[in-house]
Coordinates of C-alpha atoms in Angstrom, one line a residue:
Chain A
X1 CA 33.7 14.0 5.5
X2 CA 32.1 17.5 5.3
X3 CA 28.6 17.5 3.8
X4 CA 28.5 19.1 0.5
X5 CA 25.7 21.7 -0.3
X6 CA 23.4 20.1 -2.2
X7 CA 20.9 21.7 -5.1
X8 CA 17.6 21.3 -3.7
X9 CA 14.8 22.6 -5.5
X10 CA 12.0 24.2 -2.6
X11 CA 10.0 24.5 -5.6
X12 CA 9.5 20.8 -6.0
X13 CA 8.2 18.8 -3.1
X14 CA 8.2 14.8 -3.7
X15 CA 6.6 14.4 -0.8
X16 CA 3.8 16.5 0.9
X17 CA 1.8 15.6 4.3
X18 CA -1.2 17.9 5.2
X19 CA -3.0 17.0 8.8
X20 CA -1.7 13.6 9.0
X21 CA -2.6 11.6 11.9
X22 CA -2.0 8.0 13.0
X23 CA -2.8 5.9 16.7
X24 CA -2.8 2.5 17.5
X25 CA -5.5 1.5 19.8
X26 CA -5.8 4.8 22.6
X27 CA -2.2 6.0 21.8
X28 CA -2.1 8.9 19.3
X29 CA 1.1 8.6 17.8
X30 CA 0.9 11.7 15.1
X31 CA -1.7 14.1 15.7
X32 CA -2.2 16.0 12.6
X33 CA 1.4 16.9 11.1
X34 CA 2.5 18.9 8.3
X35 CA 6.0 18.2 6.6
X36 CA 7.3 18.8 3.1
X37 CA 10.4 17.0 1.8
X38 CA 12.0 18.9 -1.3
X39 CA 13.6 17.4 -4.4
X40 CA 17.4 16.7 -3.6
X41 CA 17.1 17.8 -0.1
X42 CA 18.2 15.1 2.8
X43 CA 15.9 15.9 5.9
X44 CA 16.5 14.1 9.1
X45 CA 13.6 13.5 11.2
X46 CA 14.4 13.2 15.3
X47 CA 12.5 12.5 18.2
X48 CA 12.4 10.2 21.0
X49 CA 12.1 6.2 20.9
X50 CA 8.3 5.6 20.4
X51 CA 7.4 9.3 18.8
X52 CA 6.1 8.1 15.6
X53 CA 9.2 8.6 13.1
X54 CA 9.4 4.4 11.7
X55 CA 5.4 5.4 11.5
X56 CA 5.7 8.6 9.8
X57 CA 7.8 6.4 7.1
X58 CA 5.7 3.6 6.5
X59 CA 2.7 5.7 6.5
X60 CA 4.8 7.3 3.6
X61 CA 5.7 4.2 1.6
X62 CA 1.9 2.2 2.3
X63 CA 2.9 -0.3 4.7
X64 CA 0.4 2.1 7.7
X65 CA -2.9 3.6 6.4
X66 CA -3.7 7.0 7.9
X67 CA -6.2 7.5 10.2
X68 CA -6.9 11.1 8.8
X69 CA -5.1 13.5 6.3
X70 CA -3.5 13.6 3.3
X71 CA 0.4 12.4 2.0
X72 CA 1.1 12.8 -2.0
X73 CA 4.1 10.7 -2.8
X74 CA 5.8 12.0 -6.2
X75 CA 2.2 13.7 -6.6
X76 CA 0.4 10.5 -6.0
X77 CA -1.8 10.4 -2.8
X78 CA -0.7 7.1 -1.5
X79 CA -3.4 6.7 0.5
X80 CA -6.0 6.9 -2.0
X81 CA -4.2 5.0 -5.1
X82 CA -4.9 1.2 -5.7
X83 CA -2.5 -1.1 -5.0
X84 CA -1.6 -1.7 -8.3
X85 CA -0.7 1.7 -8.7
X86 CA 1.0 1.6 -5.1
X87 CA 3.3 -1.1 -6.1
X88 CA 4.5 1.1 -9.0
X89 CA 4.5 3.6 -6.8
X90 CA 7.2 1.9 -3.9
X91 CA 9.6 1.0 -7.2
X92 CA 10.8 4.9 -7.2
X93 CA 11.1 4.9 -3.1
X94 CA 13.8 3.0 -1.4
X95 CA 13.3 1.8 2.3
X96 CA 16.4 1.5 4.0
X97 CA 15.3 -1.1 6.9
X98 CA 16.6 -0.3 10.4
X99 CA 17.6 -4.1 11.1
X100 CA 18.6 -4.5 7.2
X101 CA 16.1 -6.7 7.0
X102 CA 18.5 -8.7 4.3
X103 CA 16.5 -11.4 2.9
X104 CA 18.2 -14.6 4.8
X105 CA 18.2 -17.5 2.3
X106 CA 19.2 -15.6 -0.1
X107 CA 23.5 -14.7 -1.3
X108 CA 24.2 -10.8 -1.6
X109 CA 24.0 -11.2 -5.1
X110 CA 20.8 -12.4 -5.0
X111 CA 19.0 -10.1 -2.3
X112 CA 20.4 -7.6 -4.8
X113 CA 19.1 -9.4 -7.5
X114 CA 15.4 -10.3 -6.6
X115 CA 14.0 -6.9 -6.8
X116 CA 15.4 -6.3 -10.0
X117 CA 14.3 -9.6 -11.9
X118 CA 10.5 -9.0 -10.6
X119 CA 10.2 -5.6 -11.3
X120 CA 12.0 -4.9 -14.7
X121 CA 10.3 -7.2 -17.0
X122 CA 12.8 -8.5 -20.1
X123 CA 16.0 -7.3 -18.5
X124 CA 19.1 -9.8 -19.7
X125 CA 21.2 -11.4 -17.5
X126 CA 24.1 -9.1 -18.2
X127 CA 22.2 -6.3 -17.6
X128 CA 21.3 -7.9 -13.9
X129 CA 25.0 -8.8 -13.7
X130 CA 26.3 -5.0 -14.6
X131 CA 23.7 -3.3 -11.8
X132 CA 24.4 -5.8 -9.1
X133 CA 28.1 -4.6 -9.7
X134 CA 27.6 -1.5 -9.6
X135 CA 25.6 -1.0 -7.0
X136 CA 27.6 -3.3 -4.7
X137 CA 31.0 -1.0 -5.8
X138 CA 29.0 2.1 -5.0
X139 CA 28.5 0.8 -1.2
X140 CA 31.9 -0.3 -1.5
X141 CA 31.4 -4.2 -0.7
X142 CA 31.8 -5.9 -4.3
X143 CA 33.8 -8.4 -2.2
X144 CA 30.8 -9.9 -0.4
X145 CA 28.6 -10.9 -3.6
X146 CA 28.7 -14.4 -2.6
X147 CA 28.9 -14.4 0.8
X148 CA 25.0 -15.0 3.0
X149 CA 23.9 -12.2 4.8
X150 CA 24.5 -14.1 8.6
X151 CA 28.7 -13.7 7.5
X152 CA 28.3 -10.0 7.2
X153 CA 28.8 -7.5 10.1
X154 CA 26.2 -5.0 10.8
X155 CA 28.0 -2.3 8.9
X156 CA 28.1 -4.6 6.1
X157 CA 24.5 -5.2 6.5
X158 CA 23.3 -1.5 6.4
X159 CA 25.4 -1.0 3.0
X160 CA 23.8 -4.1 1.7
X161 CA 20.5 -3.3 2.6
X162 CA 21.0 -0.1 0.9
X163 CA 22.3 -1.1 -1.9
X164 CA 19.7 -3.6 -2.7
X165 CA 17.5 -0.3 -3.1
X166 CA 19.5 1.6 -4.9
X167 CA 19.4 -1.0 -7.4
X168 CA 16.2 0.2 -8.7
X169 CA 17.2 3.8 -9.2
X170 CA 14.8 5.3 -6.5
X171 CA 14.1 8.8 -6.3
X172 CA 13.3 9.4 -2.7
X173 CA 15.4 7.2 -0.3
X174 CA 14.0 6.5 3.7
X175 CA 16.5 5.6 6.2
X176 CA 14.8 4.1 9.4
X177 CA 17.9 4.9 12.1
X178 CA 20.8 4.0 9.5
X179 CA 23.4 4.2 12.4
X180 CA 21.7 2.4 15.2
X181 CA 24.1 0.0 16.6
X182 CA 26.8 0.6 14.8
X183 CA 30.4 1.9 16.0
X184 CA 31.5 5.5 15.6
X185 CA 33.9 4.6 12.3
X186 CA 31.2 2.7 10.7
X187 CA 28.8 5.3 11.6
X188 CA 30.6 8.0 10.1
X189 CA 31.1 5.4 6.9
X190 CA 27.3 5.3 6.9
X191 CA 26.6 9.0 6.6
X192 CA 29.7 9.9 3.9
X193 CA 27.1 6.7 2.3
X194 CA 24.0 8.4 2.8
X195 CA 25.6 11.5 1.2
X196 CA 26.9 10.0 -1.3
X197 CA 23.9 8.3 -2.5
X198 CA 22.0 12.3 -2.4
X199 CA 24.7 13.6 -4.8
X200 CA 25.1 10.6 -7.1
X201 CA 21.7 8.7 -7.7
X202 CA 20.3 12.4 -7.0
X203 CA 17.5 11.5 -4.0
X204 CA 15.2 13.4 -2.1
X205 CA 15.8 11.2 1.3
X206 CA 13.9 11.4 4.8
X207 CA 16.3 9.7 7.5
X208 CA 14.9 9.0 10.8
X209 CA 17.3 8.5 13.4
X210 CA 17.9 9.6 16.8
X211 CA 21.9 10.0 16.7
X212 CA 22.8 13.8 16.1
X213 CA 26.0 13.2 14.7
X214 CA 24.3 11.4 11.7
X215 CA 21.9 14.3 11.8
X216 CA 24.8 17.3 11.3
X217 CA 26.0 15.4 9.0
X218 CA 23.8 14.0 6.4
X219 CA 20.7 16.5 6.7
X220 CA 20.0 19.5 5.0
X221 CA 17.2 20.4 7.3
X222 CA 16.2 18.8 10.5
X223 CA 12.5 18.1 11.9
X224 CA 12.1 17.7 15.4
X225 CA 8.9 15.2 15.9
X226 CA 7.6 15.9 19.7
X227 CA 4.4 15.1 21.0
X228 CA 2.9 13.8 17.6
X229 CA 3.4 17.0 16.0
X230 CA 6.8 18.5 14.4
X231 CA 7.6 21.4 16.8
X232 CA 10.5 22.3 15.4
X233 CA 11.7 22.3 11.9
X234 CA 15.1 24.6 10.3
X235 CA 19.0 24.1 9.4
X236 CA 20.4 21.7 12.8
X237 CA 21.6 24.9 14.0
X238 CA 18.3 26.2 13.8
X239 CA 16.4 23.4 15.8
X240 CA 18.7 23.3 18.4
X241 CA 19.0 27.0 19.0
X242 CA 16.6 26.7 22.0
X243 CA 16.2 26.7 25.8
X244 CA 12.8 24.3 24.9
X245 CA 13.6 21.1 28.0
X246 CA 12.1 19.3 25.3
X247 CA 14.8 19.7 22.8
X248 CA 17.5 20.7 24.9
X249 CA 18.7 17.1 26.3
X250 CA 19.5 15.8 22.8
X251 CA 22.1 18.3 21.9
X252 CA 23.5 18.1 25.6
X253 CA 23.4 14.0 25.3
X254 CA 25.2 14.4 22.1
X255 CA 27.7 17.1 22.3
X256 CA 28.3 18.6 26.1
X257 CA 30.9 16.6 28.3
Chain B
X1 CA 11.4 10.1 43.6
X2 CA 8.8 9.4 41.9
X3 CA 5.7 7.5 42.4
X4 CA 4.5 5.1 40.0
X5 CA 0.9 6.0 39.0
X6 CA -1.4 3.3 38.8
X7 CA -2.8 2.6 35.3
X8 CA -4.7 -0.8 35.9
X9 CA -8.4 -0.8 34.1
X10 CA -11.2 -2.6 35.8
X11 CA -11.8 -6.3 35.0
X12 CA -13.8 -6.8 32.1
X13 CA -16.7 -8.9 33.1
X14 CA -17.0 -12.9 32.1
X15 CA -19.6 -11.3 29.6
X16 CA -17.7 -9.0 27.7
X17 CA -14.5 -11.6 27.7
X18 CA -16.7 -14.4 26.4
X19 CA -18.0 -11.8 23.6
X20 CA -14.7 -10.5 22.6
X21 CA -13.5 -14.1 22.1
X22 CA -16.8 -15.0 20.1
X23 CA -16.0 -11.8 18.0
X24 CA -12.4 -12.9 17.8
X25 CA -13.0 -16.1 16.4
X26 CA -15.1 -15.0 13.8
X27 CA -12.7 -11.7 12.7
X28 CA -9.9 -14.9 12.7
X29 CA -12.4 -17.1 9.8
X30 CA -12.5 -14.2 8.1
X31 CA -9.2 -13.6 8.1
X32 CA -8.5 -16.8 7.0
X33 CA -10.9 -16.9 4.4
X34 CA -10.1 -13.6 2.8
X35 CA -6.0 -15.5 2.8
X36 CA -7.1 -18.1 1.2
X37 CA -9.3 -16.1 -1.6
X38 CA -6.3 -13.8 -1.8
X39 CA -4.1 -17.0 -2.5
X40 CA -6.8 -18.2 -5.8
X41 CA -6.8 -14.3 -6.9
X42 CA -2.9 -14.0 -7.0
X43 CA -1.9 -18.0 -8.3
X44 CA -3.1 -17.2 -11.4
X45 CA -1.7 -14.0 -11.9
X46 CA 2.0 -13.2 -13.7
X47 CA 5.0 -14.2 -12.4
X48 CA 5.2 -17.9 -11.7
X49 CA 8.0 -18.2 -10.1
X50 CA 8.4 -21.7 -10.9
X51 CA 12.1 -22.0 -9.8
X52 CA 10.9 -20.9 -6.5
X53 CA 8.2 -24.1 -6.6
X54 CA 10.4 -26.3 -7.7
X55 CA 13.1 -25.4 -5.1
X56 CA 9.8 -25.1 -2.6
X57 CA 9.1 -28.9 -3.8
X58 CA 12.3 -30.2 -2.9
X59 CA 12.2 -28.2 0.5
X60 CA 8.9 -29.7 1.6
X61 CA 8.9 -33.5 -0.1
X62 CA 12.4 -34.6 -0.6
X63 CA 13.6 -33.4 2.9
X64 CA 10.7 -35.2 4.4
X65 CA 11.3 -38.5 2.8
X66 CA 13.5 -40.2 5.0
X67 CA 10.9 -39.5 8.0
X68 CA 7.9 -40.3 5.7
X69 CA 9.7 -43.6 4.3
X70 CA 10.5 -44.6 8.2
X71 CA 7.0 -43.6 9.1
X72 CA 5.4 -45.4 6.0
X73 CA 7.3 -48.5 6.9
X74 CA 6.8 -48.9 10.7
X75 CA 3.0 -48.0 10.1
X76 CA 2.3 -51.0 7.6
X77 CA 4.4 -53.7 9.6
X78 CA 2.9 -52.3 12.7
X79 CA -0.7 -52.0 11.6
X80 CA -0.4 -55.8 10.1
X81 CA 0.6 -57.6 13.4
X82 CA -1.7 -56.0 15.2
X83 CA -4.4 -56.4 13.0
X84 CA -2.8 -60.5 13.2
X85 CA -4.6 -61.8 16.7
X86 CA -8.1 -60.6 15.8
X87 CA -8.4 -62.1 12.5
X88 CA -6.3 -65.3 13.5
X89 CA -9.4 -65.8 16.0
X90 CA -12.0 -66.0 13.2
X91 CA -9.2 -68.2 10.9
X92 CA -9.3 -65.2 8.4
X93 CA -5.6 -64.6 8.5
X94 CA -5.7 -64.5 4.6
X95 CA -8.2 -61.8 4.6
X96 CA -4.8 -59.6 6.5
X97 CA -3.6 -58.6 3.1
X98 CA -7.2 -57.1 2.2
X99 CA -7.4 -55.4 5.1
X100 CA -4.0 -54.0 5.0
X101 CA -4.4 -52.3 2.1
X102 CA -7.8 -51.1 2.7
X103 CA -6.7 -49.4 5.8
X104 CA -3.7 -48.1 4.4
X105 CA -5.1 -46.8 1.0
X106 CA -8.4 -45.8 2.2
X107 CA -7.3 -43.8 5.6
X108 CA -3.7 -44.2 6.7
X109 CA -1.1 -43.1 3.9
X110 CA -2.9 -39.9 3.5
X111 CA -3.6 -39.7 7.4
X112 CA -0.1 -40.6 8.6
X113 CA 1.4 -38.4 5.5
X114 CA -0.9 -35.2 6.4
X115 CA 0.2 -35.4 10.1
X116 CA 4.0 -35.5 9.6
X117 CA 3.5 -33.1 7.2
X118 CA 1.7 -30.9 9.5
X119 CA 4.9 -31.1 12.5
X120 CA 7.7 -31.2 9.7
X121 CA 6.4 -29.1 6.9
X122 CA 3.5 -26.7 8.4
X123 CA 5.4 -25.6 11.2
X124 CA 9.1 -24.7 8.9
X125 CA 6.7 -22.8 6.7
X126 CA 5.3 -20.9 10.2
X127 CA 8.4 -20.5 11.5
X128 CA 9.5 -19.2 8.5
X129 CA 7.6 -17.2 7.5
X130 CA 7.0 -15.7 11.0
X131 CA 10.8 -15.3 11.7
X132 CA 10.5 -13.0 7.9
X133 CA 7.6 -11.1 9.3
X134 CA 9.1 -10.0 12.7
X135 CA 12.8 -9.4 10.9
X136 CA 11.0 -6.9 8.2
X137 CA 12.1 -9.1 5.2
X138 CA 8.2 -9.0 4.4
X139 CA 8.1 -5.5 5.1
X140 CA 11.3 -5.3 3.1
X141 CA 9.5 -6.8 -0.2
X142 CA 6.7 -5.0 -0.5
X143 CA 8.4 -1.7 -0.2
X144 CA 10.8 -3.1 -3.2
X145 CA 7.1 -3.3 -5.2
X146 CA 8.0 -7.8 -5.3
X147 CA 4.2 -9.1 -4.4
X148 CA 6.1 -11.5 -1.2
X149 CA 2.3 -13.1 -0.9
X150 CA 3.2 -14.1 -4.5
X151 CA 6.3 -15.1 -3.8
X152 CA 6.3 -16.8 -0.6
X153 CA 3.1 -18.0 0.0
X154 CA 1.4 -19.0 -3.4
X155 CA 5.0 -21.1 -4.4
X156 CA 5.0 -23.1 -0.6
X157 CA 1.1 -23.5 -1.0
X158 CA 1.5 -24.8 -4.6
X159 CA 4.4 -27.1 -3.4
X160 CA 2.6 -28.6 -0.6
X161 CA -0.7 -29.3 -3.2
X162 CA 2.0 -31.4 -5.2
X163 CA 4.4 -32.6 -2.7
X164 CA 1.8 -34.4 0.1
X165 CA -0.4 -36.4 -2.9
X166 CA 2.8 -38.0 -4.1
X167 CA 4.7 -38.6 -0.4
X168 CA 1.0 -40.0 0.2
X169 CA 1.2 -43.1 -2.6
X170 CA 4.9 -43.2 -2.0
X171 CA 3.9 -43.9 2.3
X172 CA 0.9 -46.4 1.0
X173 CA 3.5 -48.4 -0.9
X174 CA 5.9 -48.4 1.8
X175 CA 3.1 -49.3 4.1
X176 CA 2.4 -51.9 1.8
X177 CA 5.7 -53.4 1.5
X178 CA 6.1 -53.3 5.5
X179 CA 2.4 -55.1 5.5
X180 CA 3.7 -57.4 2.9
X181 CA 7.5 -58.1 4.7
X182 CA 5.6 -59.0 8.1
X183 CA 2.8 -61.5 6.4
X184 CA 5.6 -63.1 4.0
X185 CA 7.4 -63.8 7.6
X186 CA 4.6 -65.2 9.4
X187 CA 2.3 -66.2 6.6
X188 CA 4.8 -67.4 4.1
X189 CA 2.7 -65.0 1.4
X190 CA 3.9 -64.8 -1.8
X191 CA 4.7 -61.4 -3.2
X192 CA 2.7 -61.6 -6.3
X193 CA -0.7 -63.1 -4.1
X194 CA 0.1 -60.7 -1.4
X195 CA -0.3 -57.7 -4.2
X196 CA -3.4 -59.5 -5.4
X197 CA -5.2 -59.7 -2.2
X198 CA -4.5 -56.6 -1.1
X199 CA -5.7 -54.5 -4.5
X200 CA -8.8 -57.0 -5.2
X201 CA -11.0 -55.3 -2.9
X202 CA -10.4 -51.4 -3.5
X203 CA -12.2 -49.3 -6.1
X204 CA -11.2 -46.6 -8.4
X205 CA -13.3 -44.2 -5.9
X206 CA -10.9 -45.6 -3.0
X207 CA -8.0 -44.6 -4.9
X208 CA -9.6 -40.7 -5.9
X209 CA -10.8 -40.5 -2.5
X210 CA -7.4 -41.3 -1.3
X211 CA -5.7 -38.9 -3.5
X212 CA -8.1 -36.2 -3.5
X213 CA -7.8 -36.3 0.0
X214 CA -3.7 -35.8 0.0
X215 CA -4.5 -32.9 -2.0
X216 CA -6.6 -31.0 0.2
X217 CA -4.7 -32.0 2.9
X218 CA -1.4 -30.7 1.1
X219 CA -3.3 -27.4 0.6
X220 CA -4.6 -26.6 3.8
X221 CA -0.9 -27.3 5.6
X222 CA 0.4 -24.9 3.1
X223 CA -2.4 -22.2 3.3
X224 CA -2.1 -22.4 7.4
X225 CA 1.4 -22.6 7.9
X226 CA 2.0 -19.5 5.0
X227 CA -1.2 -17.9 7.1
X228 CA 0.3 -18.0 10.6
X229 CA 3.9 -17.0 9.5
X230 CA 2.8 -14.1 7.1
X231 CA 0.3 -12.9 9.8
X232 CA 3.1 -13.5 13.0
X233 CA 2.9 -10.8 15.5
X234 CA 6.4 -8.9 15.8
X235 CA 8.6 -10.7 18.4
X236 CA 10.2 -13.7 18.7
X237 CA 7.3 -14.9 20.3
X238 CA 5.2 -14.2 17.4
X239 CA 7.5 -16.9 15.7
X240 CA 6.9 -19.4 18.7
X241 CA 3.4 -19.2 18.5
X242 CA 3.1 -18.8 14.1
X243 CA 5.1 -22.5 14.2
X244 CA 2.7 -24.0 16.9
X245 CA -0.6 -22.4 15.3
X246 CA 0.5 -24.1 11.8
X247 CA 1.0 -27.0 13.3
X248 CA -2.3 -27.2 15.5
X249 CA -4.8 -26.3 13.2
X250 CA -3.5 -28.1 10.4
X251 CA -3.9 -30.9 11.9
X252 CA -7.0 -30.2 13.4
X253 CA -8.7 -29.1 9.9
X254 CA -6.7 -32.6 8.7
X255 CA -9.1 -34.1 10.7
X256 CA -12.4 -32.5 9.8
X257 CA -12.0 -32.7 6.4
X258 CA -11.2 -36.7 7.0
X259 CA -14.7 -37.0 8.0
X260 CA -15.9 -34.7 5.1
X261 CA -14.3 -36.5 1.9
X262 CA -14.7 -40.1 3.8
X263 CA -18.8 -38.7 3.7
X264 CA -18.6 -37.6 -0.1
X265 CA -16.8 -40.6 -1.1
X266 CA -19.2 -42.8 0.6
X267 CA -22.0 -41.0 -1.7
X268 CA -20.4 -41.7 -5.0
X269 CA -20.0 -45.8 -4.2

């Protein structure tokens, strides 16, 4: 499905990273980048296995502390904020795991469930019953509420795993390689999703993947992560419009014959 | 082609290795300790999650009670006839129901309880717990803002507090009634003089020593296993080794605090 132009407002940025940097022991994995995501804007961060991008994202959400610079989080510096005011904080970010990470004991209905009974105090059991629903009919998969996550495919997983954060009405979604693994159809599934989810719940998303057919396709700008540092950032066509050897490679991998 | 650069770094010296263990080994107590002072800050904090102790109960005490009850039974009929020959030789074989339950009340039920607790319980909640930590599902709770320390370690900790005391008298009663099956067979003991015999000589300190002991035994299985799993390394081997450090410590830490509350009760007789 074509990607439709979405309203993104450059005046708004949910998130904001200033001089960030990150290793992990003698291995500087970001060396000081910069990197804006807009309201309503999907921006797809690539780069090699290993560059940093599952970092860069939970740098973003708390699970990494920095090792220097700054990231503000719907205007809150996530790195200086108490962890009270972090977990308030991760309930209006949803962090779409690259394994699922589906919570194992635990039906559809209630991985989709859990988050929502310990985060909204009060809320009725209708009112559990109505969101489950329709989160698990925006994903497409009411079919699989009872079912344990080890009986779904990996397809089924991904919208799962999404849908159990959509159930808290984020406003910025992260997608840590939403198609890794998956077969072209279910892939392509996956992105219309991703798309989806930007026009209807109305995120700002960052989606880190290394597959530039989910790239064209779900991102309104594209950030090239190389060497710790984003070297190139534009439209795809923008990015790509380069000789760099660097860069190069990916498009070729992706879409010469 | 290309060559393969070498990228080994020079030994480090029996020195430096011995110093980094040292400094290992205390980073890992306080580790440990700021767990467990993590785990009294958040148990009394909003929610409860009782359903999840409950179901955490019947995980950790009623799927351990056909292996406890075997355990329980074998120990007390196999602890009495070998206790038979040594007092036979002094003619004190009416003294066997005394020192049956003394045994079994004072040291073995919670003993024998702690350690099959330790393999069956402590290394499930590793495992776990570990296998949650290397798939992201802890990862995956936190981001959603759900306090998982809450949730999965405070509920198996509390569960383990409750579960071991009570497997403990249920495994000193078996114990007993094994104790009591093999001297009715050989000694022709009543039932009723057996029970009398064997509860004349203990105290009320025997029986709060025996159960206090239980409960720090229950606690520290918990708080290790929920300590290994949460703080697996990433791998499958991470899993391994978070199921085999529950297991290894707890029992070791079983032991030392044996000889700690066996010390302190012996102050208040």
């Amino acid at each position: 499905m074509q990607k439709q132009k979405a309203k993104i407002d450059t005046s708004n940025e949910v998130v904001k990273i200033r001089g960030l940097e990150k290793s992990f022991g003698d291995y500087d994995v970001l060396r000081g980048i910069d990197l804006d995501l807009y309201q309503g804007e999907n921006l797809v961060v690539l780069g090699r296995s290993g560059t940093g991008k599952s970092v860069l994202i939970k740098l973003i959400s708390g699970l990494l502390r920095p090792d220097a610079g700054s990231i503000e989080v719907l205007g809150n510096d996530v790195a200086a904020i108490s962890q009270r005011e972090l977990e308030a904080l991760r309930i209006r970010i949803g962090f779409s795991f690259q394994n699922s990470a589906l919570y194992d004991s635990m039906t559809v209905r209630k991985n989709l469930e859990f988050p929502l009974v310990r985060n909204r105090k009060g809320i009725t059991k209708a009112e559990i019953d109505k969101n489950v629903e329709s989160v698990l009919d925006a994903v497409g998969l009411s079919q699989t509420i009872n079912q344990m996550p080890s009986e779904l495919s990996g397809g089924q997983r991904k919208r799962i795993g999404i849908a159990r954060t959509l159930i808290l009405n984020p406003e910025i979604m992260m997608y840590d390689e939403p198609t890794a693994g998956l077969d072209p159809i279910t892939c392509i599934e996956i992105n219309d999703l991703i798309n989806e989810v930007q026009k209807n719940y109305n995120t700002s998303s960052i989606i880190i993947t290394h597959d530039l057919t989910c790239a064209k396709q779900t991102g309104d700008r594209v950030a090239m992560l190389l060497d710790g540092q984003f070297q190139r950032v534009g439209t795809f066509e923008e990015v790509f419009k380069t000789d760099d050897v660097r860069v190069k490679p990916f498009y070729d991998y992706n879409f010469t014959e | 082609m290309n060559t393969i650069k070498s990228t080994t770094r020079p030994m480090p010296s029996r020195l430096s290795r011995a110093k980094d263990s040292v400094s290992d080994f205390f980073l890992m107590l306080y580790r440990v300790y700021a767990f467990v002072l993590r785990f009294f800050k958040e148990v009394l904090m909003p929610p409860y999650d009782l359903k999840e102790i409950v179901r955490q109960c019947y995980e950790t005490g009623v799927r351990s009670f056909t292996l406890i009850t075997l355990t329980g039974f074998i120990v007390g009929v196999i602890f009495t006839k070998q206790s038979r020959p040594s007092l036979t030789g002094f003619g004190a074989t009416s003294w066997l129901p005394s020192l049956v339950s003394i045994a079994i009340m004072k040291a073995l039920a919670p003993l024998v309880t702690a350690l099959i607790a330790a393999g069956k319980v402590g290394s499930s909640i590793g495992a776990e717990l570990g296998s949650m930590r290397v798939t992201e599902q802890i990862d995956a709770m936190e981001v959603s803002g759900t306090k998982p320390f809450k949730f999965l370690v405070c509920t198996r900790v509390i569960a383990t507090t409750i579960t071991i005391p009570l497997l403990s008298t249920y495994v000193a009663f078996i114990a007993l009634l094994g104790g009591y099956l093999n001297v009715s067979a050989n000694e022709g003991t009543t039932y009723t003089t057996f029970m009398e015999q064997a509860f004349d000589p203990l105290t009320f300190v025997d029986f709060w020593a025996s159960l206090s002991k239980a409960i720090v035994f229950g606690f520290t299985i918990g708080i290790v296993g929920c300590y290994q799993g949460f703080n697996a390394d990433k791998g499958t081997e991470g899993v391994g080794k978070a199921a085999n450090g529950a297991v290894v410590t707890a029992m070791f830490l079983v032991f030392i605090e044996e000889v700690l509350i066996v010390q302190i009760a012996g102050w208040f007789r």
